Tab-separated table of C-alpha atoms in Angstrom:
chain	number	residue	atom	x	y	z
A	1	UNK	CA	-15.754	-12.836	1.120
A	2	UNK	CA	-15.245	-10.827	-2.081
A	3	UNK	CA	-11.646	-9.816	-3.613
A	4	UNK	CA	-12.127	-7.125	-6.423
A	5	UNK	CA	-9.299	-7.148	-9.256
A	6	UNK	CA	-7.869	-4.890	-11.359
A	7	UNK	CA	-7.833	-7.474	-14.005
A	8	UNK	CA	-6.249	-5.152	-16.670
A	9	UNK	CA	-2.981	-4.396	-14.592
A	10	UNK	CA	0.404	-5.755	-15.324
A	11	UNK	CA	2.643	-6.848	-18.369
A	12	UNK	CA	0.773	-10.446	-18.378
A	13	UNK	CA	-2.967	-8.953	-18.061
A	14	UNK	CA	-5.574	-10.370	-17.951
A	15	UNK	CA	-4.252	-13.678	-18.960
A	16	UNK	CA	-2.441	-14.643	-16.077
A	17	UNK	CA	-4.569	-12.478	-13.934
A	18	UNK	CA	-7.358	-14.863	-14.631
A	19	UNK	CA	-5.208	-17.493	-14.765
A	20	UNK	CA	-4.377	-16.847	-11.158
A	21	UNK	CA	-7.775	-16.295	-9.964
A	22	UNK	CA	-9.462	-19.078	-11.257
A	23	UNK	CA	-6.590	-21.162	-9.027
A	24	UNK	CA	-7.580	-19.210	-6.291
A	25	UNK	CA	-11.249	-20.087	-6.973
A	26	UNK	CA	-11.009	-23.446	-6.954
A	27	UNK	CA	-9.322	-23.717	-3.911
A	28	UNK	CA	-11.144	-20.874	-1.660
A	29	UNK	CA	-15.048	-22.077	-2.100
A	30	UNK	CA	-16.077	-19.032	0.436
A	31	UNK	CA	-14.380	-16.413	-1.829
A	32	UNK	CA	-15.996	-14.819	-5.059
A	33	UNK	CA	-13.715	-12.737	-6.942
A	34	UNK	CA	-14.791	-9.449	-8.629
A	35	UNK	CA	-12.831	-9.296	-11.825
A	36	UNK	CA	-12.879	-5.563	-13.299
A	37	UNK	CA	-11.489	-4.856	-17.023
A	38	UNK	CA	-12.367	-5.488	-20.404
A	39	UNK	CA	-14.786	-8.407	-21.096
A	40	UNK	CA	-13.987	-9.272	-24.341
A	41	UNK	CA	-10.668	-10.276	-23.354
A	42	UNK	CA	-11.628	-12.016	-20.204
A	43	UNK	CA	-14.757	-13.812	-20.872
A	44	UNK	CA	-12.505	-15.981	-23.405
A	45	UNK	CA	-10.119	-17.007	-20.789
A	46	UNK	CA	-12.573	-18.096	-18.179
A	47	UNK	CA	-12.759	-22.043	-18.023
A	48	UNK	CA	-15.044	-22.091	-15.573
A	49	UNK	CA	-17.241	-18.464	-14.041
A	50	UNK	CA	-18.182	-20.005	-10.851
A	51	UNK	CA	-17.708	-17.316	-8.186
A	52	UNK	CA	-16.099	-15.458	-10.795
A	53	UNK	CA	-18.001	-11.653	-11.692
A	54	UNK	CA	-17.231	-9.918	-14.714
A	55	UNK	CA	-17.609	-6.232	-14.327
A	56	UNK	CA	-16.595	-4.498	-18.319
A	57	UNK	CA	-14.672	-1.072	-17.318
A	58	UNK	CA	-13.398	0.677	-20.477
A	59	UNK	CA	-10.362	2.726	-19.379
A	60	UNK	CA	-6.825	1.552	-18.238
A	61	UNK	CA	-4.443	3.031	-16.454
A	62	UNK	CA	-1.350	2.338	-18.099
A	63	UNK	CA	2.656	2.435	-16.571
A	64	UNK	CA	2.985	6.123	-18.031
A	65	UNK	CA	-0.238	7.608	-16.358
A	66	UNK	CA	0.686	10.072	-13.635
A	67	UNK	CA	-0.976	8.679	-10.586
A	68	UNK	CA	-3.091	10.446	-8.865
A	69	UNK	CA	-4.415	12.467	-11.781
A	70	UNK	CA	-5.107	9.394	-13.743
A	71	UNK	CA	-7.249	7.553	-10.487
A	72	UNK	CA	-9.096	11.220	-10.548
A	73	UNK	CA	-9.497	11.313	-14.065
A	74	UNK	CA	-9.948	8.081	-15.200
A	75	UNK	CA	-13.019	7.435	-13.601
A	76	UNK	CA	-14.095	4.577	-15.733
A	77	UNK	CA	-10.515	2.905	-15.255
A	78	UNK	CA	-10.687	-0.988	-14.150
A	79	UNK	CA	-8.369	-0.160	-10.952
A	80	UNK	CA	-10.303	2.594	-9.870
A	81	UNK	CA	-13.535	1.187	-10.331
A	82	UNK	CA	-12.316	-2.218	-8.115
A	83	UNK	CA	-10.921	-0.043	-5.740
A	84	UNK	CA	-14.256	1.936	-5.730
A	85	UNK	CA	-16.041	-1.167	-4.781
A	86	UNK	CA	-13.908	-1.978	-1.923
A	87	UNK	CA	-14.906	1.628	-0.560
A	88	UNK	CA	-19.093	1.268	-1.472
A	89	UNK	CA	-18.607	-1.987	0.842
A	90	UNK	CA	-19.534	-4.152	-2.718
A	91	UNK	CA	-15.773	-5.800	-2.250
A	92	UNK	CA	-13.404	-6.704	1.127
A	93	UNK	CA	-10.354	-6.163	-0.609
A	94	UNK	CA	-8.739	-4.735	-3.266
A	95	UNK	CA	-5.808	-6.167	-5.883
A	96	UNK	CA	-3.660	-5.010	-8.913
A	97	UNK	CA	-0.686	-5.854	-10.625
A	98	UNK	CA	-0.783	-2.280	-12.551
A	99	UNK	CA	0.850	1.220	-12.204
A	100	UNK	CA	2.341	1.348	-8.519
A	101	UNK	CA	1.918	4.805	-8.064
A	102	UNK	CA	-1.596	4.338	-9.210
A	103	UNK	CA	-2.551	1.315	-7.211
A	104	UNK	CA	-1.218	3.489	-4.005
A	105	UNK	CA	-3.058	6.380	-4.763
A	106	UNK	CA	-5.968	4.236	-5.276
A	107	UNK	CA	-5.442	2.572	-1.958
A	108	UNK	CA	-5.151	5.802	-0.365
A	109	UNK	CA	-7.624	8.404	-1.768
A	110	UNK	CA	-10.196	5.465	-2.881
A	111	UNK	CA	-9.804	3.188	0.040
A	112	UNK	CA	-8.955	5.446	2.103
A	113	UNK	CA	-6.608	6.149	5.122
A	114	UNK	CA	-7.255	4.900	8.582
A	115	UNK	CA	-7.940	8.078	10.348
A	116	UNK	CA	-5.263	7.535	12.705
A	117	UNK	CA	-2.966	6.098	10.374
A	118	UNK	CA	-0.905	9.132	9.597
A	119	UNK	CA	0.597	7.390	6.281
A	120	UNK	CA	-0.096	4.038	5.101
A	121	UNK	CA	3.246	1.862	4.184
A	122	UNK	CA	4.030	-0.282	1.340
A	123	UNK	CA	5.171	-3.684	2.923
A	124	UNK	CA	6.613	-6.579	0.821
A	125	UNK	CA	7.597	-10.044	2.631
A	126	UNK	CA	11.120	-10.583	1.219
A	127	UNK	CA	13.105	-13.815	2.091
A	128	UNK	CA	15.849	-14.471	4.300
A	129	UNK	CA	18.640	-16.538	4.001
A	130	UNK	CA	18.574	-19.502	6.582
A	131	UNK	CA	14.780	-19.775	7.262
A	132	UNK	CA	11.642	-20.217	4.771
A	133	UNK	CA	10.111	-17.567	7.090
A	134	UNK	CA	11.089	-14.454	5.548
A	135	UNK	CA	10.069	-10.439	6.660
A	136	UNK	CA	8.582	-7.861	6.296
A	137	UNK	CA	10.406	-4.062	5.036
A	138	UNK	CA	8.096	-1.184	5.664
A	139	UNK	CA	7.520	1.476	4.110
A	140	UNK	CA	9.061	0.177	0.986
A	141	UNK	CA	8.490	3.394	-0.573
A	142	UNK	CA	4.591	4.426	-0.689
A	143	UNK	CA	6.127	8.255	1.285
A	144	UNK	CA	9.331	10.349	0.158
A	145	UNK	CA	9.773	11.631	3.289
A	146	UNK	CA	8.630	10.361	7.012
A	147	UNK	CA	8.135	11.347	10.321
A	148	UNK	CA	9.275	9.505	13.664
A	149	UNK	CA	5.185	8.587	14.507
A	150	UNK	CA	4.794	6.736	11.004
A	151	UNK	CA	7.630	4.571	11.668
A	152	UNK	CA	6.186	3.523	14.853
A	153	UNK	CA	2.869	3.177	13.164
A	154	UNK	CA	4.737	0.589	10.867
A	155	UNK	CA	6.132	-1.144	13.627
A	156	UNK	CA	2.936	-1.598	14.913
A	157	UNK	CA	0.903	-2.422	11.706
A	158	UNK	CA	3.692	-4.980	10.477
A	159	UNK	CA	3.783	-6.731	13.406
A	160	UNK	CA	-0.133	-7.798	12.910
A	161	UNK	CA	0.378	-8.581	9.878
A	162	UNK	CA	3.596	-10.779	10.263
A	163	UNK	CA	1.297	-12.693	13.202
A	164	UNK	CA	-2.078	-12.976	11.372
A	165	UNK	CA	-0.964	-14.022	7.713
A	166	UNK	CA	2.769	-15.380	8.214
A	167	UNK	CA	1.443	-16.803	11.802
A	168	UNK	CA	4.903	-15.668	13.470
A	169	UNK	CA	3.950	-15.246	17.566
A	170	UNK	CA	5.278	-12.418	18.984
A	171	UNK	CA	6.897	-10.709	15.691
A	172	UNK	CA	10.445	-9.127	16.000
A	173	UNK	CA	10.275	-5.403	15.170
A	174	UNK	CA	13.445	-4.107	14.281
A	175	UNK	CA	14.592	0.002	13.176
A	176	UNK	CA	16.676	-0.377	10.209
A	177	UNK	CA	19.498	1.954	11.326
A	178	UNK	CA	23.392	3.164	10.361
A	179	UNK	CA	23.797	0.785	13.404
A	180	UNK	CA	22.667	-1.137	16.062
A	181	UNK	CA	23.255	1.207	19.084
A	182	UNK	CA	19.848	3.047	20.276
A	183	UNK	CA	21.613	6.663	19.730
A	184	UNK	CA	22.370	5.531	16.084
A	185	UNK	CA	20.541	7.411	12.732
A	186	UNK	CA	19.258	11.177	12.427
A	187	UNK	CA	16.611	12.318	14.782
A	188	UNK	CA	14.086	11.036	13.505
A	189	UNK	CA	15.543	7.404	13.258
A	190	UNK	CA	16.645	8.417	17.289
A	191	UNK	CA	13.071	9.391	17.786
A	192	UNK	CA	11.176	6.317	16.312
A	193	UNK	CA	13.625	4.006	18.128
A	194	UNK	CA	12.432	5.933	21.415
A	195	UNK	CA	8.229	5.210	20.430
A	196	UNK	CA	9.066	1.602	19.622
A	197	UNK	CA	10.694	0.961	22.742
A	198	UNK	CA	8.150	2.591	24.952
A	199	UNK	CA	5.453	0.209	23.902
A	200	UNK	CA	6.226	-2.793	25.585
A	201	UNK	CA	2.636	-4.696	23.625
A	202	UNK	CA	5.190	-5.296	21.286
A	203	UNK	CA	8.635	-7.281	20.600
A	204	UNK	CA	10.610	-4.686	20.064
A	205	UNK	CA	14.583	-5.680	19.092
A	206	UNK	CA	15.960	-2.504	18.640
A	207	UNK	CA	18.057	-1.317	15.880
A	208	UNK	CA	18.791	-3.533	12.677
A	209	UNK	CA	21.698	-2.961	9.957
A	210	UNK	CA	20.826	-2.887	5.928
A	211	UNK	CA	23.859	-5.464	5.986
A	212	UNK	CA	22.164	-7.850	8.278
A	213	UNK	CA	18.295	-7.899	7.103
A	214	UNK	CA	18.477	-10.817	4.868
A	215	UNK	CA	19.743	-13.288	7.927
A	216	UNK	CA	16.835	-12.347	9.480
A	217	UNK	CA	17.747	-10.595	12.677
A	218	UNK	CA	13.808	-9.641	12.395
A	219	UNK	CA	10.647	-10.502	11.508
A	220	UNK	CA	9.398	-6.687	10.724
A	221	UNK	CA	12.471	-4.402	9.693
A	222	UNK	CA	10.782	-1.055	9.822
A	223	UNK	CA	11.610	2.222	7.878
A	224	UNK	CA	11.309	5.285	6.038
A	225	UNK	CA	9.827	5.120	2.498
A	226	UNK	CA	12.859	6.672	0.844
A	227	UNK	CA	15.481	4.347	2.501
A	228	UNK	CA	13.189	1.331	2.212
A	229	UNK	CA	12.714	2.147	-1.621
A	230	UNK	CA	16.521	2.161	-1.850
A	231	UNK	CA	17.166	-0.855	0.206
A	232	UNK	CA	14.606	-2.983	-1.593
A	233	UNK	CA	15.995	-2.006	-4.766
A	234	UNK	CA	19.511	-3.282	-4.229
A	235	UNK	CA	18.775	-5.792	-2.779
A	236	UNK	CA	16.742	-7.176	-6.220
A	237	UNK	CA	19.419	-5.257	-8.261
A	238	UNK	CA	22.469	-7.326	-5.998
A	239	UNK	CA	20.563	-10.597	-6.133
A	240	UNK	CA	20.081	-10.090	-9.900
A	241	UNK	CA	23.989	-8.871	-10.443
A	242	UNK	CA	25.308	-11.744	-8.544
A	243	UNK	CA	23.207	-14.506	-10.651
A	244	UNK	CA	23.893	-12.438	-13.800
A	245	UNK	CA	27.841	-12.234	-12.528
A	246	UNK	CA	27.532	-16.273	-12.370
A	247	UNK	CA	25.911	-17.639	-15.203
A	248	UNK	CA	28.282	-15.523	-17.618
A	249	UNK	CA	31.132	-16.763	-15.972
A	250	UNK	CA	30.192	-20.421	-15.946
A	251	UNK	CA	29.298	-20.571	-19.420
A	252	UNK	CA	32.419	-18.343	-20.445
A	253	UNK	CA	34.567	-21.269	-18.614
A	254	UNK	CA	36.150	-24.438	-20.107
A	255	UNK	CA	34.720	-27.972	-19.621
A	256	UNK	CA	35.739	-28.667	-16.369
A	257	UNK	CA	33.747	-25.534	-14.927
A	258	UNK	CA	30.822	-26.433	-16.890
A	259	UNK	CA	31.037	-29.884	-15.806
A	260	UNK	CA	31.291	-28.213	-11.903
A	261	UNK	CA	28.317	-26.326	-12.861
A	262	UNK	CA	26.222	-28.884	-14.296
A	263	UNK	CA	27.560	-31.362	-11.049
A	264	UNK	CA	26.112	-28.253	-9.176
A	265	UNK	CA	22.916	-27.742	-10.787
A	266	UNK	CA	20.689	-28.763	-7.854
A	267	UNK	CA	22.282	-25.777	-5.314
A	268	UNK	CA	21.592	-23.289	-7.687
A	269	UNK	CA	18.338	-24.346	-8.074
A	270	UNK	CA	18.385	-23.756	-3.994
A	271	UNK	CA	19.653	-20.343	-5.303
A	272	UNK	CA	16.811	-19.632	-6.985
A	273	UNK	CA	14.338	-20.843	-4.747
A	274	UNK	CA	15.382	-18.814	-2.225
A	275	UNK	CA	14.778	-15.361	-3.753
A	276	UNK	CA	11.196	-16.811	-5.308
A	277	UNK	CA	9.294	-14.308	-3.509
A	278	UNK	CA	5.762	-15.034	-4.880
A	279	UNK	CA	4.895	-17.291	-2.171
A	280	UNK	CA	4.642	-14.607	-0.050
A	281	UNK	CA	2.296	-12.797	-2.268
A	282	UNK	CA	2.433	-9.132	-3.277
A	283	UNK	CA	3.374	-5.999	-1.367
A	284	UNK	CA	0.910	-5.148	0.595
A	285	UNK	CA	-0.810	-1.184	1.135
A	286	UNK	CA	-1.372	-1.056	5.156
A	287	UNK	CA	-3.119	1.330	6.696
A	288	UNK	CA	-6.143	2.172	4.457
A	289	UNK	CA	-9.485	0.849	5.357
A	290	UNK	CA	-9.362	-2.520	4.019
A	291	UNK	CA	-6.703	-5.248	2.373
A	292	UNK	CA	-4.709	-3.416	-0.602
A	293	UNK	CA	-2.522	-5.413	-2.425
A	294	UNK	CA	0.223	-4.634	-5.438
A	295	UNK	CA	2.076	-7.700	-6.840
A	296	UNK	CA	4.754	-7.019	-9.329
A	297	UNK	CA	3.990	-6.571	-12.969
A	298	UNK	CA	5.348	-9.037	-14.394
A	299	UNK	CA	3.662	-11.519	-12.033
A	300	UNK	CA	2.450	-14.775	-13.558
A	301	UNK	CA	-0.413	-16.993	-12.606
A	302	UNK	CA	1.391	-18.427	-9.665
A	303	UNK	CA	2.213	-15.173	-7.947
A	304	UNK	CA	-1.206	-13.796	-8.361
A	305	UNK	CA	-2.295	-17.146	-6.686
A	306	UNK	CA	-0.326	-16.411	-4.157
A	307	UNK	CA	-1.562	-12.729	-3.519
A	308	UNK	CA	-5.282	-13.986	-3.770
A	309	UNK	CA	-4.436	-16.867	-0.799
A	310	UNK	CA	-2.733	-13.920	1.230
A	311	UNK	CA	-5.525	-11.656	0.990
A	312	UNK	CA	-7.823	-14.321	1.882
A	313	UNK	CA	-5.865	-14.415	5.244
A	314	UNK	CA	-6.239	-10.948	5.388
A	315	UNK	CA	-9.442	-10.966	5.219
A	316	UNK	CA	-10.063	-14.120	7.227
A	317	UNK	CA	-7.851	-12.936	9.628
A	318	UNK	CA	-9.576	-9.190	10.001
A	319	UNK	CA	-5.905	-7.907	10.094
A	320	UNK	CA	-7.465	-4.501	8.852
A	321	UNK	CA	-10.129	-4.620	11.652
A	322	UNK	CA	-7.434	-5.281	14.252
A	323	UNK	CA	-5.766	-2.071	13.350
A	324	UNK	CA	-8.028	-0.125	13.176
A	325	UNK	CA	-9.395	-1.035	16.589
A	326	UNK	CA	-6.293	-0.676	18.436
A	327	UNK	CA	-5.567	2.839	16.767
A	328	UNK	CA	-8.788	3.915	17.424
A	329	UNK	CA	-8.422	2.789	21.240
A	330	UNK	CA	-4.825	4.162	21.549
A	331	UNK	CA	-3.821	7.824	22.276
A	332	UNK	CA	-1.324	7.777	19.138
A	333	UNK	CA	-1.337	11.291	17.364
A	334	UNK	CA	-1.862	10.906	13.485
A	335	UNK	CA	0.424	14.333	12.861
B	1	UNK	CA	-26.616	26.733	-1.103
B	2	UNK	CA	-25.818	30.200	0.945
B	3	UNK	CA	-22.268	30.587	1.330
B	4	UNK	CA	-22.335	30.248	5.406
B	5	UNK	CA	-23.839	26.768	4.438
B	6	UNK	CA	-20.941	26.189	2.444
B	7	UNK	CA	-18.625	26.869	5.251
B	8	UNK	CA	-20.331	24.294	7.407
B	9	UNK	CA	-20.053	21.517	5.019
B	10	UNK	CA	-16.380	22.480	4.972
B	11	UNK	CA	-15.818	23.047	7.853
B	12	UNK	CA	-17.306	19.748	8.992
B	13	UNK	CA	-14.725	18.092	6.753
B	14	UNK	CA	-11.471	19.918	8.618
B	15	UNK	CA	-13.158	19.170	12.015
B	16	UNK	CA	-13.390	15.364	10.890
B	17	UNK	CA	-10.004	15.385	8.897
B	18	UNK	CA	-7.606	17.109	10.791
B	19	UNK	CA	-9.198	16.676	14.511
B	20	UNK	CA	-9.836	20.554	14.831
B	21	UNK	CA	-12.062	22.561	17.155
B	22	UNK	CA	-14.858	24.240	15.197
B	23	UNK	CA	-14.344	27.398	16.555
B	24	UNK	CA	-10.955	27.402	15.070
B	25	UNK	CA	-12.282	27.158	11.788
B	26	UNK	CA	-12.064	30.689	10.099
B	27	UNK	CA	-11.809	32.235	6.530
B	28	UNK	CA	-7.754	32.827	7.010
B	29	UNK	CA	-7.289	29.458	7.863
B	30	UNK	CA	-4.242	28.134	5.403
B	31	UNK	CA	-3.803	24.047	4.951
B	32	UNK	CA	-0.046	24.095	5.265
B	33	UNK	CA	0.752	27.035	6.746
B	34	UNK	CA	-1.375	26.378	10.184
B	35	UNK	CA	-2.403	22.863	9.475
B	36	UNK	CA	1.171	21.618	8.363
B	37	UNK	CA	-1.058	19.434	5.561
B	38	UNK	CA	1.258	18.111	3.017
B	39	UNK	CA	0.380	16.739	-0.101
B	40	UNK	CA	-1.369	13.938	0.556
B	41	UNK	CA	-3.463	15.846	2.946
B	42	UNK	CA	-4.250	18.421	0.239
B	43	UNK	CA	-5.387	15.822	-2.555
B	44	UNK	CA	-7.598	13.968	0.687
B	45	UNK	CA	-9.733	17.183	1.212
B	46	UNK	CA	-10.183	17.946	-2.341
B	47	UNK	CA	-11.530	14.482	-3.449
B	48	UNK	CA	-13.714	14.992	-0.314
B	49	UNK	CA	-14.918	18.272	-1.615
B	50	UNK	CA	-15.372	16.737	-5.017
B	51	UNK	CA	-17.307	13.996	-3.309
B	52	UNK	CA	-19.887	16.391	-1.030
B	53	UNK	CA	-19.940	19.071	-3.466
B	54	UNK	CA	-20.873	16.685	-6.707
B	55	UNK	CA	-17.937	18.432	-9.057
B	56	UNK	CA	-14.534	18.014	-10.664
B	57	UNK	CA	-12.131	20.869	-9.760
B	58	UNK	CA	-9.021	20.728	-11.790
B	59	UNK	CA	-5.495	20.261	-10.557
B	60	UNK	CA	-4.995	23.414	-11.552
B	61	UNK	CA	-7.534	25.256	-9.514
B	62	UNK	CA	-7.342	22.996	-6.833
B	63	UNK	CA	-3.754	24.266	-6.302
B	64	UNK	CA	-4.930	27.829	-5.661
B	65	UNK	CA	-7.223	26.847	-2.688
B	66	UNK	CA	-4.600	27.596	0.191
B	67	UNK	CA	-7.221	28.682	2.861
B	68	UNK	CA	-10.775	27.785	4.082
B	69	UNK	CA	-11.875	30.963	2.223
B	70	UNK	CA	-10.306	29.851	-0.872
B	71	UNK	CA	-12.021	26.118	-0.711
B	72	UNK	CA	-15.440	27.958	0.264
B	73	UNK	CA	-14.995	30.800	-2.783
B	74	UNK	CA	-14.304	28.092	-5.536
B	75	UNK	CA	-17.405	26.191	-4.545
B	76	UNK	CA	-19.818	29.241	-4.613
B	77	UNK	CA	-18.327	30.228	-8.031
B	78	UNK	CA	-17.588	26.823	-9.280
B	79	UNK	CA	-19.980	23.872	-8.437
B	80	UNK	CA	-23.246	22.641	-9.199
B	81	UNK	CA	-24.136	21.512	-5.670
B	82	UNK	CA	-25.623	18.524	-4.454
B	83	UNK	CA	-29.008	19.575	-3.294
């Protein structure tokens, strides 16, 4: 299998990039990993180029470039050019910690859609509170505005991808709703809830609340890209607040409170732990043609270790391939 | 490349895209008035065009093409075909 990487994407490219990759290397010894960006700064950083393919690209797409006119524009970019080998069948997959709105256009207009995928979904795996097994939010925010068929389309593409690469039988699909009744939400919300529930292939649970989603009521929590931009985003801006909230006010305390904290050090380790999310590697694009994955931009070696190991599964898996076959087979309209 | 050859290529590329019958495929036809394409749709069928065509068309003119007579105008005037 070959993985082609935007190796110039991210606040810590290419070093931990690399970094991450050469991990990956060692452990996958059926993998070789296309690594596209600047030579001169990779070539130094590479212990060891076994299975490891330096291709020199000479434009980047930075955080400011406007997305789709920079993937059309910039045609010498290293994102576009590793997502161009993933389309001339060079590469199985494609990842990048860069621009989002870049790597999704990439995904979508280099890639390109599944033809009956109607709009592919940005899907993170965040955690949830009493189990290591975490879930899946889609769309997370690739669309603005949404349609009752995509959400059933992301019920339907989550759910093989919480069974092939977090090996969860029978995934829980869940409608993120303004409550759990089946007549809850606008019509759309009322409409999607109606698709989901008519396919019995799948595990269908029924409406989910925003209030609920980290206890882990299900294993796919579907939704529109607008509310599933806004839900992700307080939930990292709430767990961020609260540890913020708690470290001032321990170290602002007298002794005995520090000596409570200190006494305590080992549950907020726990804490922290818990909303790690790089074990489940980066958020992935579904419903283009092959494996797209974004992992945050800040990501270090470790979580772009982890995104390499779940696009292997991907891959391994032929979670793509499984789509696309039962879309192709089904009679689901695209519009 | 005659201009009802042009049509055909394009044409072939609605058929494909947006599941249409070819004999629906006129001059008047308008992306999002009678195709309900949205953005995304839009910047699809203009990379394609790029892509079968063998040019660049700017944002800026790619904006203007509303119909299949638009799309099939810009490449007579425009493009440098692929031959």
């Amino acid at each position: 299998m070959k993985i082609a990487i935007d190796a110039m994407g991210g606040d810590n490219a290419p070093q931990a990039i690399i970094a991450g990759v050469q991990r990956a290397r060692d452990e996958f010894d059926d993998t070789t990993f296309l690594v596209f960006g600047d030579e001169a700064q990779i070539k130094p950083l590479l212990t060891d180029n076994t299975r490891i393919e330096i291709h020199h690209t000479t434009e980047v797409i930075t955080g400011e470039d406007e997305p789709v006119k920079s993937i059309r524009r910039k045609k010498q970019a290293s994102m576009v050019l590793a997502a161009q080998a993933v389309k001339d069948g060079t590469a199985d997959a494609f990842f990048s910690c860069g621009n989002t709105g870049a790597v999704l256009a990439s995904g979508i207009f280099i890639v390109g859609r599944i033809k009956q995928i109607a709009r592919p979904g940005l899907m993170p795996t965040l955690p949830t509170i009493n189990t290591d097994d975490g879930f899946n939010l889609l769309d997370a925010g690739a669309n603005a505005s949404s349609k009752a068929e995509y959400l059933y389309q992301y019920g339907r593409m989550g759910g093989f991808y919480a069974e092939d690469v977090r090996g969860i039988k029978n995934p829980r699909i869940g409608l993120l709703n303004n409550g759990t009744e089946y007549d809850k939400g606008d019509d759309i919300h009322k409409e999607a809830y109606q698709l989901l529930k008519a396919d019995k292939a799948i595990n269908f649970i029924g409406n989910v609340e925003a209030t609920n989603i980290l206890n882990g009521p299900a294993d796919v929590v579907v939704t529109d890209g607008f509310t599933g931009n806004a839900v992700l985003k307080t939930i990292e801006g709430t767990a961020s607040a609260m540890m913020h909230i708690l470290k001032h006010n321990l170290l602002e305390s007298g002794l005995k409170v520090k000596i409570g904290a200190g006494l305590s050090k080992n549950a907020f380790k726990k804490v922290q732990a818990k909303f790690d999310t790089a074990r489940y590697g980066g958020a992935v694009l579904i419903g283009v043609k092959a494996p797209v994955v974004k992992a945050h931009g800040a990501s270090d070696e470790r979580s772009v270790y982890y995104a390499m190991k779940q696009i292997h599964e991907m891959v391994a898996k032929k979670t793509v391939a499984k789509v696309i076959t039962y879309f192709s087979s089904s009679k689901t309209d695209s519009k | 490349m005659t201009e009802q050859e042009i049509f055909d290529k394009v044409a072939a590329i609605l058929e494909d895209r947006f599941d249409l019958d070819k004999t629906k495929i006129t001059n008047d036809l308008n992306f999002k008035n009678d195709l309900e394409a949205d953005s995304i749709d839009i910047v699809e069928f203009v990379i394609e065009l790029e892509d079968t065509f063998g040019a660049e068309i700017p944002d800026e003119d790619a904006e203007k093409i509303q119909t299949v007579g638009d799309a099939v105008n810009y490449i007579k005037e425009h493009m440098i075909t692929k031959e």
